[in-house]
Short mmCIF file of C-alpha atoms in Angstrom, two decimals:
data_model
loop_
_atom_site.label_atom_id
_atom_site.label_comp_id
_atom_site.label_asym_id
_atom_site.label_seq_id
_atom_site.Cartn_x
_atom_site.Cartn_y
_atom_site.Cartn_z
CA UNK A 105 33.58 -33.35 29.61
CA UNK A 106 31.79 -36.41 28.89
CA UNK A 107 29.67 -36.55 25.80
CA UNK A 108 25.97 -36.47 26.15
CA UNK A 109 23.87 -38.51 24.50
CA UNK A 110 22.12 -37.92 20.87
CA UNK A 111 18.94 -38.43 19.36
CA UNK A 112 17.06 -37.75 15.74
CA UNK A 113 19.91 -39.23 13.74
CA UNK A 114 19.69 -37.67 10.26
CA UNK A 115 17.62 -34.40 11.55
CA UNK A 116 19.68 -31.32 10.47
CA UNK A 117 18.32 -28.34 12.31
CA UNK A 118 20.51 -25.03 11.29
CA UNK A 119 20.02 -21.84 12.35
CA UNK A 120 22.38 -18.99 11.96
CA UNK A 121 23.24 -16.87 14.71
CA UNK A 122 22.55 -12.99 13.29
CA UNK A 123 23.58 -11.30 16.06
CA UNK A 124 27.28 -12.82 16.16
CA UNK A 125 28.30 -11.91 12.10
CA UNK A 126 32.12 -10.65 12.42
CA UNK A 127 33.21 -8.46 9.72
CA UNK A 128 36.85 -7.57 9.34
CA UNK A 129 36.54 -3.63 9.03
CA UNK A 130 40.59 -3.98 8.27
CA UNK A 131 39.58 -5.69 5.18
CA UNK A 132 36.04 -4.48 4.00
CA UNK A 133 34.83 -7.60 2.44
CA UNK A 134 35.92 -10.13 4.92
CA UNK A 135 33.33 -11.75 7.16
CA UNK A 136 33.09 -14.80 9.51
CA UNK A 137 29.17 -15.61 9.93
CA UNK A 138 27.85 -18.68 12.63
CA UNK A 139 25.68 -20.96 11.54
CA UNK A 140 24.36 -23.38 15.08
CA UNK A 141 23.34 -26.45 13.64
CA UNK A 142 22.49 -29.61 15.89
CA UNK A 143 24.44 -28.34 19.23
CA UNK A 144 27.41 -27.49 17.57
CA UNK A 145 28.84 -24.36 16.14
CA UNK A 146 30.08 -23.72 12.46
CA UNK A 147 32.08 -20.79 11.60
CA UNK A 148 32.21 -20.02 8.46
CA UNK A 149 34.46 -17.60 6.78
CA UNK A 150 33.37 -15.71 3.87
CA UNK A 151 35.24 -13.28 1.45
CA UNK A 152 35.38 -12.63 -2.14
CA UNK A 153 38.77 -13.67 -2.78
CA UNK A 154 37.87 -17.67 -2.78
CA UNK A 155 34.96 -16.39 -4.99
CA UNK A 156 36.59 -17.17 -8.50
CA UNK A 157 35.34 -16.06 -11.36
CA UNK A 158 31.41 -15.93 -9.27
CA UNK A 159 29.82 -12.36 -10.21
CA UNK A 160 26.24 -14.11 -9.18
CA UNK A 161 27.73 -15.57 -5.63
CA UNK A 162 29.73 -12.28 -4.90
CA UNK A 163 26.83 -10.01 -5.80
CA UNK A 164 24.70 -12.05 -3.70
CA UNK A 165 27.29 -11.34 -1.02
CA UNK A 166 28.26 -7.93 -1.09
CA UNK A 167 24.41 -7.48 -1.03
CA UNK A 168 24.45 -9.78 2.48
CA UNK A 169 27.38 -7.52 3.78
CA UNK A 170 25.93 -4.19 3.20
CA UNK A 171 22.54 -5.24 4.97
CA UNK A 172 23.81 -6.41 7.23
CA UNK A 173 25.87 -3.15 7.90
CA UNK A 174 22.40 -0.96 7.33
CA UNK A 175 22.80 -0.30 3.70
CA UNK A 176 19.84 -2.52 2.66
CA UNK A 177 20.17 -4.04 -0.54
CA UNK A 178 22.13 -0.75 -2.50
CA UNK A 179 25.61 -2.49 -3.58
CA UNK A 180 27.80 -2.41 -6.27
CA UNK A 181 27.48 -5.42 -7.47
CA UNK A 182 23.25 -5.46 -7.40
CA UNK A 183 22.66 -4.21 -11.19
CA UNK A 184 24.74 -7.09 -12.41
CA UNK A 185 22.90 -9.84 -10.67
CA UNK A 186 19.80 -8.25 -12.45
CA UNK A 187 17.23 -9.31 -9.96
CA UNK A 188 14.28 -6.53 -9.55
CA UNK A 189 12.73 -8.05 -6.78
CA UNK A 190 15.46 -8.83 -4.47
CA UNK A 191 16.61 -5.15 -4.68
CA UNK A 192 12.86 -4.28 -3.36
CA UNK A 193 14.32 -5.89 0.04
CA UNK A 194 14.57 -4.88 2.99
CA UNK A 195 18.35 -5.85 5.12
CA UNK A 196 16.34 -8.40 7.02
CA UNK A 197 15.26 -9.91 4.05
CA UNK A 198 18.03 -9.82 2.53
CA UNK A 199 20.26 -11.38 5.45
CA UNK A 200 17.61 -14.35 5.76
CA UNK A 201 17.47 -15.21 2.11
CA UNK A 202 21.33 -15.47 2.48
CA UNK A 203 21.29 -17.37 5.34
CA UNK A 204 19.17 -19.87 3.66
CA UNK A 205 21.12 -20.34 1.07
CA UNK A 206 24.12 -20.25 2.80
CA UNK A 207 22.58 -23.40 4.85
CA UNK A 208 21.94 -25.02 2.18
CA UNK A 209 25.40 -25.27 0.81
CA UNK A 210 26.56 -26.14 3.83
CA UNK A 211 24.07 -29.21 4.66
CA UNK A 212 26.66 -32.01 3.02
CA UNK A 213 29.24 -30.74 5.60
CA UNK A 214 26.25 -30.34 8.33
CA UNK A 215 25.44 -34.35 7.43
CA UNK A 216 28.54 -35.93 8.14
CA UNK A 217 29.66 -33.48 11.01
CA UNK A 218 26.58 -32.76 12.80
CA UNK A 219 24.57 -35.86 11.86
CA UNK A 220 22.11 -36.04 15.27
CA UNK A 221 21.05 -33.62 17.67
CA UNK A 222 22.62 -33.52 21.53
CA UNK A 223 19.54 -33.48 24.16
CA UNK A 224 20.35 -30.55 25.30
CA UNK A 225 20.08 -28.51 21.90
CA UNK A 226 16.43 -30.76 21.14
CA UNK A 227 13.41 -28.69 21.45
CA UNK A 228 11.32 -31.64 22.00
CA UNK A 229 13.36 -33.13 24.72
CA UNK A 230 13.50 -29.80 26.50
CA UNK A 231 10.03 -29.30 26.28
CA UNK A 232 8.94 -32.10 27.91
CA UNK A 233 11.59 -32.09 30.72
CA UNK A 234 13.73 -34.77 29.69
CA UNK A 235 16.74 -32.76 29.21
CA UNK A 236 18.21 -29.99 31.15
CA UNK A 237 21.03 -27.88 29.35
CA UNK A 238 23.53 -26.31 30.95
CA UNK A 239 25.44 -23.19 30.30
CA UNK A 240 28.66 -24.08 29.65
CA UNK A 241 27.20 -26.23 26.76
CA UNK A 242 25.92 -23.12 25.32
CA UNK A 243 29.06 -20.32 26.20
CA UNK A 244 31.61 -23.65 25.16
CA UNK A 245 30.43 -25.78 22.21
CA UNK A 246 31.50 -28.10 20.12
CA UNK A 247 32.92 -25.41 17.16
CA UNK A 248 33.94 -26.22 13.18
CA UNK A 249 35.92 -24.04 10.83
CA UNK A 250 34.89 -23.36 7.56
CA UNK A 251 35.14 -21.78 4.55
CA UNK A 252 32.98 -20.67 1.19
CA UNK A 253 34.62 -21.15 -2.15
CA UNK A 254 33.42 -21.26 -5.54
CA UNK A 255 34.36 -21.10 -8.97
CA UNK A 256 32.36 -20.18 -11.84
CA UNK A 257 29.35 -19.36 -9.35
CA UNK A 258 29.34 -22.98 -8.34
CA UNK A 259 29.68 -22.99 -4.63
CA UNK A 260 31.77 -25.36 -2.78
CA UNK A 261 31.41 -26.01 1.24
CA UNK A 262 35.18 -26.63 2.72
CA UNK A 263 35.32 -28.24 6.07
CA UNK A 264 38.58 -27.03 7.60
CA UNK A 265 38.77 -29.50 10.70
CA UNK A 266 42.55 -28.72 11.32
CA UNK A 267 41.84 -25.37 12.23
CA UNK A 268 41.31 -23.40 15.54
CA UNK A 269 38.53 -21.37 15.69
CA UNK A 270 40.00 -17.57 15.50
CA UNK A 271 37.25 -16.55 18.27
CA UNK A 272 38.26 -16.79 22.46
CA UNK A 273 36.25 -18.06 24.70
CA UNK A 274 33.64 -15.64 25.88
CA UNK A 275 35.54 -15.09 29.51
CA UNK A 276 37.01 -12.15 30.86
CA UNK A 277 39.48 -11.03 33.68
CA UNK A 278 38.97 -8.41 36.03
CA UNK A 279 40.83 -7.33 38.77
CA UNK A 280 41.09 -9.29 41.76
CA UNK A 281 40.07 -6.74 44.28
CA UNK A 282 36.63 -5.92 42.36
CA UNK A 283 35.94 -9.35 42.43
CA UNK A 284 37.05 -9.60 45.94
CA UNK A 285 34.17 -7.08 46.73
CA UNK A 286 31.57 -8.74 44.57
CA UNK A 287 31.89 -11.90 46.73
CA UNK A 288 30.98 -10.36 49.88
CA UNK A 289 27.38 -9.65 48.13
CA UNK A 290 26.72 -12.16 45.83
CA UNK A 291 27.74 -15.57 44.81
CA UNK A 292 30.07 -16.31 41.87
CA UNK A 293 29.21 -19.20 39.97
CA UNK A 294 30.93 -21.68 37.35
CA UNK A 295 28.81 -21.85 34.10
CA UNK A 296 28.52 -25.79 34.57
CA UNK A 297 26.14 -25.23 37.55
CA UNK A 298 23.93 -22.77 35.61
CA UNK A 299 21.14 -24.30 34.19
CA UNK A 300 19.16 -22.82 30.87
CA UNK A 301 15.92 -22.21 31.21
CA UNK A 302 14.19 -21.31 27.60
CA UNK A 303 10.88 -19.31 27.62
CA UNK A 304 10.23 -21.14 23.89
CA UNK A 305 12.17 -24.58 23.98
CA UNK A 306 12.74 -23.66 19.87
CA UNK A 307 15.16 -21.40 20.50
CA UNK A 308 17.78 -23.91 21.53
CA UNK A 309 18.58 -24.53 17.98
CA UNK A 310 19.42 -20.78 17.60
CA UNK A 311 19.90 -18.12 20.80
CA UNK A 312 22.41 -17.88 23.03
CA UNK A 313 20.66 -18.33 26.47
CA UNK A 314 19.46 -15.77 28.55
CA UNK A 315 17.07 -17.10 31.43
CA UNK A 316 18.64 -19.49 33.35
CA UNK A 317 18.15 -21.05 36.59
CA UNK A 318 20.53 -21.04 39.68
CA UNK A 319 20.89 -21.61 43.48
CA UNK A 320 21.58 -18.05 44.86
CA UNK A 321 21.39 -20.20 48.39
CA UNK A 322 21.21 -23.29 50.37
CA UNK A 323 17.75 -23.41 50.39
CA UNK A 324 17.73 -25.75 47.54
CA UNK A 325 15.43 -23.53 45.46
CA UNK A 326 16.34 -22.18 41.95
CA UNK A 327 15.98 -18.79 41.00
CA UNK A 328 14.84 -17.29 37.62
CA UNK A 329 17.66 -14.76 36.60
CA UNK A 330 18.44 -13.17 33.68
CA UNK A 331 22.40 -14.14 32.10
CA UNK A 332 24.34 -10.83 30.78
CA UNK A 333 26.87 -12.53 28.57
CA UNK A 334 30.22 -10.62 27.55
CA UNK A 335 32.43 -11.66 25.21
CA UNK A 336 36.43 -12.11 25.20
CA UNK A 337 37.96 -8.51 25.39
CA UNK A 338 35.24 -6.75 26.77
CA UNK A 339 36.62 -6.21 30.11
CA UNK A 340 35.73 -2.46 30.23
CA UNK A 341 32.29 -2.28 29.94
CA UNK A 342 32.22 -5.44 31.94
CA UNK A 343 33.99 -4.19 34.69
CA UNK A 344 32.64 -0.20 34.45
CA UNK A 345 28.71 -2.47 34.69
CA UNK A 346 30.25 -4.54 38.07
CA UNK A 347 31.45 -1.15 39.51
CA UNK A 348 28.03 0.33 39.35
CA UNK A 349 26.08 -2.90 40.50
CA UNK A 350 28.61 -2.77 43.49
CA UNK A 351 27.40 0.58 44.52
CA UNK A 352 24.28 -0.54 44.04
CA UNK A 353 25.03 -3.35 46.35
CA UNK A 354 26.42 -1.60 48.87
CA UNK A 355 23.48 1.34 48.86
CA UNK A 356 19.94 1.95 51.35
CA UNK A 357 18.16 1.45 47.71
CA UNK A 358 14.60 -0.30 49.46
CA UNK A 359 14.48 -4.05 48.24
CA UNK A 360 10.75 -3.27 46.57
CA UNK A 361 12.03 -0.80 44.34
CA UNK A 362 11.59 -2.02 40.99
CA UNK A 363 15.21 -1.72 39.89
CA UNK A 364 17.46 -4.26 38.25
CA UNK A 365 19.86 -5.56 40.22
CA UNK A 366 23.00 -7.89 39.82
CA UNK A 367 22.25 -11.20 41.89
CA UNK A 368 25.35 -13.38 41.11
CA UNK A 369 28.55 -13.58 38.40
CA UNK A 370 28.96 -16.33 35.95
CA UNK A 371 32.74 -17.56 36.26
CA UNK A 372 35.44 -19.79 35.46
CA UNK A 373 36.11 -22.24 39.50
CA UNK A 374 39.37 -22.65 38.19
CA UNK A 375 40.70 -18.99 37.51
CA UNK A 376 37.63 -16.99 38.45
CA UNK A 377 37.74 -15.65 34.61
CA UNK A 378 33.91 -13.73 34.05
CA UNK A 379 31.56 -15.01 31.37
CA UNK A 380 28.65 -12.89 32.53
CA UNK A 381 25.93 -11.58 35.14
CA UNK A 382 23.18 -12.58 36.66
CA UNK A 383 20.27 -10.24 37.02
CA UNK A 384 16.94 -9.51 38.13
CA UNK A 385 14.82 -11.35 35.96
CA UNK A 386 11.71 -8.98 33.95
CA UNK A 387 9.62 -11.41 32.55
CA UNK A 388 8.92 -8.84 30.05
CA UNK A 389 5.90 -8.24 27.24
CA UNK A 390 6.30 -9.73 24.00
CA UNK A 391 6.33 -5.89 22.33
CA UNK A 392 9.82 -4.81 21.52
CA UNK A 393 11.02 -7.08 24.10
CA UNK A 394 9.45 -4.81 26.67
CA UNK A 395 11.59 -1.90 26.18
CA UNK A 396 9.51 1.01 26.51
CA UNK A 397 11.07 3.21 23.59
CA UNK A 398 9.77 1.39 20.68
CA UNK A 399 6.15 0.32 22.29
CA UNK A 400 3.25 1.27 20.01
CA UNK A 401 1.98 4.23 21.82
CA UNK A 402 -0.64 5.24 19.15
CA UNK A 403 -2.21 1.89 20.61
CA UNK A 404 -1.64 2.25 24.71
CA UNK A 405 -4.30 3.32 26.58
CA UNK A 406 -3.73 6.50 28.86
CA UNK A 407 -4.14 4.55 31.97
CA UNK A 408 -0.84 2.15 31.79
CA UNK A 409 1.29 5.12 30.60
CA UNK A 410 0.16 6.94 33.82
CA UNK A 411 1.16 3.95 35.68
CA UNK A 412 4.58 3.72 33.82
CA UNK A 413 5.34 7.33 34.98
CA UNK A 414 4.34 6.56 38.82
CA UNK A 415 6.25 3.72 39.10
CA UNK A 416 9.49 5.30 37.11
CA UNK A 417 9.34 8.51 38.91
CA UNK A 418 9.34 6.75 42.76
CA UNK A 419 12.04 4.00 41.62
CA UNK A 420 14.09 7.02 40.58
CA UNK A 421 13.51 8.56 43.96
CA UNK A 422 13.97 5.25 46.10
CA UNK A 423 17.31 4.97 43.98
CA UNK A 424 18.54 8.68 45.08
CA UNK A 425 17.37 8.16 48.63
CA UNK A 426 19.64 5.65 48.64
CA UNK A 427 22.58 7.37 47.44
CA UNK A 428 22.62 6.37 43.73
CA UNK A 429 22.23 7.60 40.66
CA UNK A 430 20.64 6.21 37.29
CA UNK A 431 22.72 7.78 35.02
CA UNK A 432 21.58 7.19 31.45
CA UNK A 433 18.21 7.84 32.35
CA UNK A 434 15.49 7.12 28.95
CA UNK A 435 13.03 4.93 27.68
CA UNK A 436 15.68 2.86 26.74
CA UNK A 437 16.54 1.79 29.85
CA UNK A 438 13.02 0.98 30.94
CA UNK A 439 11.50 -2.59 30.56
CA UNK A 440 7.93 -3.20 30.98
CA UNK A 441 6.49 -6.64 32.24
CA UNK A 442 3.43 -8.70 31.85
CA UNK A 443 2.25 -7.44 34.29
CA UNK A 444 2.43 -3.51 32.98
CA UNK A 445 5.29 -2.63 35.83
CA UNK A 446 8.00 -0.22 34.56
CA UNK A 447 11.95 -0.95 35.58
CA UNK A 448 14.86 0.47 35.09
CA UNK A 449 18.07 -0.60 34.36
CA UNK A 450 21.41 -0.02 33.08
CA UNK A 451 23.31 1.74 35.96
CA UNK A 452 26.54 2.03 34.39
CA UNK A 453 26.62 5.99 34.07
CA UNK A 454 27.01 8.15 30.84
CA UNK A 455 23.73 9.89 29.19
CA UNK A 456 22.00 9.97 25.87
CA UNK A 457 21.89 13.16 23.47
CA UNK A 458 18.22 14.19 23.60
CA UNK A 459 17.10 12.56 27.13
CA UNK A 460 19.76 14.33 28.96
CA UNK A 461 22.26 16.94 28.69
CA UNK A 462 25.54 16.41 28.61
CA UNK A 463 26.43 18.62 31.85
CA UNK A 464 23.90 17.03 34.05
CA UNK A 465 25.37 13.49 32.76
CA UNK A 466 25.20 11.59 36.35
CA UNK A 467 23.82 13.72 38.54
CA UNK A 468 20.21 13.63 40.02
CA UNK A 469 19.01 16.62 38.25
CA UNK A 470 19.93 14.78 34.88
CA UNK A 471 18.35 11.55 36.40
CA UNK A 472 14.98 14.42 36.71
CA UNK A 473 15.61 16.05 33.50
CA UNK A 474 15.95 12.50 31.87
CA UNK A 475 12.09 11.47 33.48
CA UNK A 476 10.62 14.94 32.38
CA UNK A 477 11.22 13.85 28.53
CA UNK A 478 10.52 10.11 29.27
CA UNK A 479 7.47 11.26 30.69
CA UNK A 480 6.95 13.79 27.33
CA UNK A 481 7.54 10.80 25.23
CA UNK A 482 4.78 9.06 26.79
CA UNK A 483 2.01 11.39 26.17
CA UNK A 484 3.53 12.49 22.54
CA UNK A 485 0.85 10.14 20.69
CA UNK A 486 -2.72 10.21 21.75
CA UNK A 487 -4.40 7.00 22.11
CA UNK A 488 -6.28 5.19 19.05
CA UNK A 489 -8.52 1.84 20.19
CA UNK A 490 -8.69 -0.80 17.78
CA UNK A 491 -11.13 -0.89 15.57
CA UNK A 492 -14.01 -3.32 16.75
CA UNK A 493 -13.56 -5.88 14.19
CA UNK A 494 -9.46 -6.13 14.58
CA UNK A 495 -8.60 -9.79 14.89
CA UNK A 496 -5.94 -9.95 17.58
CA UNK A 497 -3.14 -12.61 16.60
CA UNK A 498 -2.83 -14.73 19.71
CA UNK A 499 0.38 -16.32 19.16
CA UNK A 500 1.73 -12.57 19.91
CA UNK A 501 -0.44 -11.83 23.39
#
C-alpha cells in the first residue's frame, strides 16, 4: 500500500485505546495496553518483572491493573505509595491518570517514530473534507512493539522495532457454505472500499471506527451503516450472529419494522477472511449511547416511554409474523434514536437472567415475557421535570 501523505510535523497526538487493554490471566500481572498516537499503533507491554527495584512505578501499576479489572483503586501495593487522594479514585480515574503518564514516558519514542500525523488520522483534515479514511487504515495500521522498564522508579521507554506484534489481524474464517448463503442477500465487501465516516472528526486519534460509508449498489450512492468489528479468534460468536441475520434475511419480517438488520460483510477479496458487519445504522441519542437500560428514567417524560413500548411491542410482533424470534429480548438490546424511535437488536438467541426465563429462552412467549418486564422497567421510576432554573449543557443535547 502506498504511503499517504503527512502533515503537522512535530504534533504528537496520543490517545490510548481503553477498550483493547490485554491482560495475560495465565500470568496475573502481565498486560499489553495500546496507545494510537499519530495513525499508528503502539503496543506496549507492561509487567512488573522489568520493574526493578520500582515500588512507586509498580504500585502505580498494580493500582492501573486492578481498575481496570473492577477493583477500583484497592491493591496491595496502594498503602506503600502513600497517596490519600489517589486511593479516593474511582477505576476510571485511575486508568486515565495512568494513561497519562504512561504517554508521557513514551513521547521520546512517539517523536522519532510517529513524528507527523497521516491525513487520514487528522481531525482537522477530516473535518473539512480534505481527507477520506478508509477502513483498512484503521482494522491494519502501521503497529510498534514496546516495552516499560525501569529501575529505581526511573522509567525507561524501549522501542522494540524487531519485533512482531503478538496480536492477528482482526479477520476471521467461516465456513464457505455460510458465506455462500450470505452472498445471495447481501454484498461482501473488502475493507479498502469502506470508507469511515466519524460523527466527531476527534475521534480519529482514538476509536476504532464504527460509521462508515459504502455502496450497497450501483446506484452510486453511499449508505450510512454501522461496522460490527470482530477480532482474530472470534469465529463463534461471529458466525452464531451471521446465522441469525441469515434467517433474518431469508424471513416475511416487513421492511418498516424497526429492526436491525445486517446489510453487507466486511472481508478480505483475496481469501474472503471476515473483519466485520455491516448494519442498520441508529443514529442514536447521546444518553448511554442510546441503549435504553441505563437512560435516566427519573428524568423521561411519560409520553416517550409510552411510545418506546408501542413501537417495541409491534416490532416484536412484525418479527414473529415473520417467522423469527428475538431471543435475548431486554432493554439491553433496545437503542433509542434522535428521533425517540425504539429498535431492537441482537438476534443471536440466548436470554438474560431476570428479563427472561431460562425455559422460554427463544421462543415467542419468552420474546412476550421479555417485553412485559421491559415494559415494567419503564414505568419503575415516576417522572421528575427539571427544575426551572436547570442550565442544560448543550454540548450534550
Amino acid at each position: 500500500m502506498t504511503s499517504l501523505p503527512t502533515v503537522n510535523a512535530g504534533r504528537i497526538l496520543a490517545k490510548p485505546m481503553r477498550d483493547r487493554v490485554h491482560i495475560h490471566y495465565d500470568s496475573d500481572d502481565d498486560s499489553v495496553v495500546f496507545i494510537r498516537c499519530n495513525g499508528r499503533e503502539f503496543h506496549i507491554e507492561l509487567s512488573p518483572f522489568f520493574l526493578c527495584n520500582s515500588p512507586l512505578i509498580t504500585s502505580r501499576y498494580h493500582k492501573f491493573t486492578a481498575a481496570v479489572r473492577g477493583r477500583g483503586g484497592m491493591d496491595r501495593d496502594a498503602e506503600e505509595e502513600g497517596d490519600s487522594d489517589e486511593e479516593e479514585e474511582g477505576p476510571e480515574e485511575i486508568q486515565a491518570r495512568f494513561y497519562d503518564w504512561l504517554i508521557a514516558v513514551f513521547e521520546p519514542v512517539f517523536s522519532k517514530i510517529a513524528p507527523d500525523v497521516p491525513s487520514s488520522f487528522d481531525p482537522d483534515m477530516i473535518q473539512t473534507g480534505k481527507a477520506k479514511p478508509l477502513l483498512s487504515e484503521y482494522l491494519f495500521p502501521e503497529i510498534h512493539r514496546c516495552r516499560l522498564e525501569s529501575e529505581n522508579d526511573k522509567p525507561f521507554p524501549i522501542h522494540m522495532p524487531d519485533e512482531e506484534s503478538q496480536f492477528s489481524e482482526p479477520f476471521c474464517n467461516i465456513r464457505p457454505g455460510l458465506a455462500g448463503e450470505l452472498k445471495q442477500y447481501v454484498k461482501f465487501l473488502d475493507p479498502s472500499t469502506v470508507e469511515v465516516s466519524f460523527g466527531r472528526p476527534k475521534q480519529a486519534l482514538d476509536s476504532q471506527p464504527t460509521r462508515v460509508l459504502v455502496g450497497l449498489d450501483d446506484s452510486g450512492e453511499k449508505t450510512t451503516c454501522f461496522f460490527k468489528g470482530f477480532g482474530a479468534g472470534a469465529f463463534i460468536p461471529l458466525e452464531k450472529e451471521l446465522e441469525a441475520h441469515l434467517r433474518l434475511l431469508k424471513s416475511n419480517v416487513v421492511p418498516e419494522a424497526r429492526v436491525v438488520r445486517l446489510l453487507g460483510v466486511v472481508a478480505a477479496a483475496e481469501d474472503g477472511r471476515v473483519a466485520g458487519l455491516l448494519l442498520t445504522y441508529v443514529d442514536c441519542r447521546r444518553e448511554n449511547d442510546g441503549i435504553l437500560d441505563g437512560i435516566y428514567l427519573r428524568r423521561t417524560p411519560i409520553p416517550p416511554r409510552e411510545r418506546w413500548v408501542s413501537q417495541i411491542k409491534e416490532a416484536v410482533q412484525q418479527l414473529h409474523e415473520g417467522g423469527v424470534i428475538w431471543g435475548d429480548a431486554k432493554a439491553d438490546n433496545v437503542l433509542i434514536d434522535k428521533k425517540n424511535d425504539a429498535w431492537l437488536i441482537d438476534f443471536g438467541g440466548g436470554y438474560t437472567e431476570g428479563w427472561v426465563d431460562k425455559e422460554k429462552a427463544n421462543t415467542k412467549e419468552g420474546d412476550l415475557q421479555g417485553v412485559e418486564r421491559i415494559v415494567e422497567y419503564l414505568y419503575s421510576e415516576e417522572y421528575e421535570p427539571y427544575p426551572s432554573d436547570y442550565e442544560f449543557d448543550s454540548a450534550s443535547e
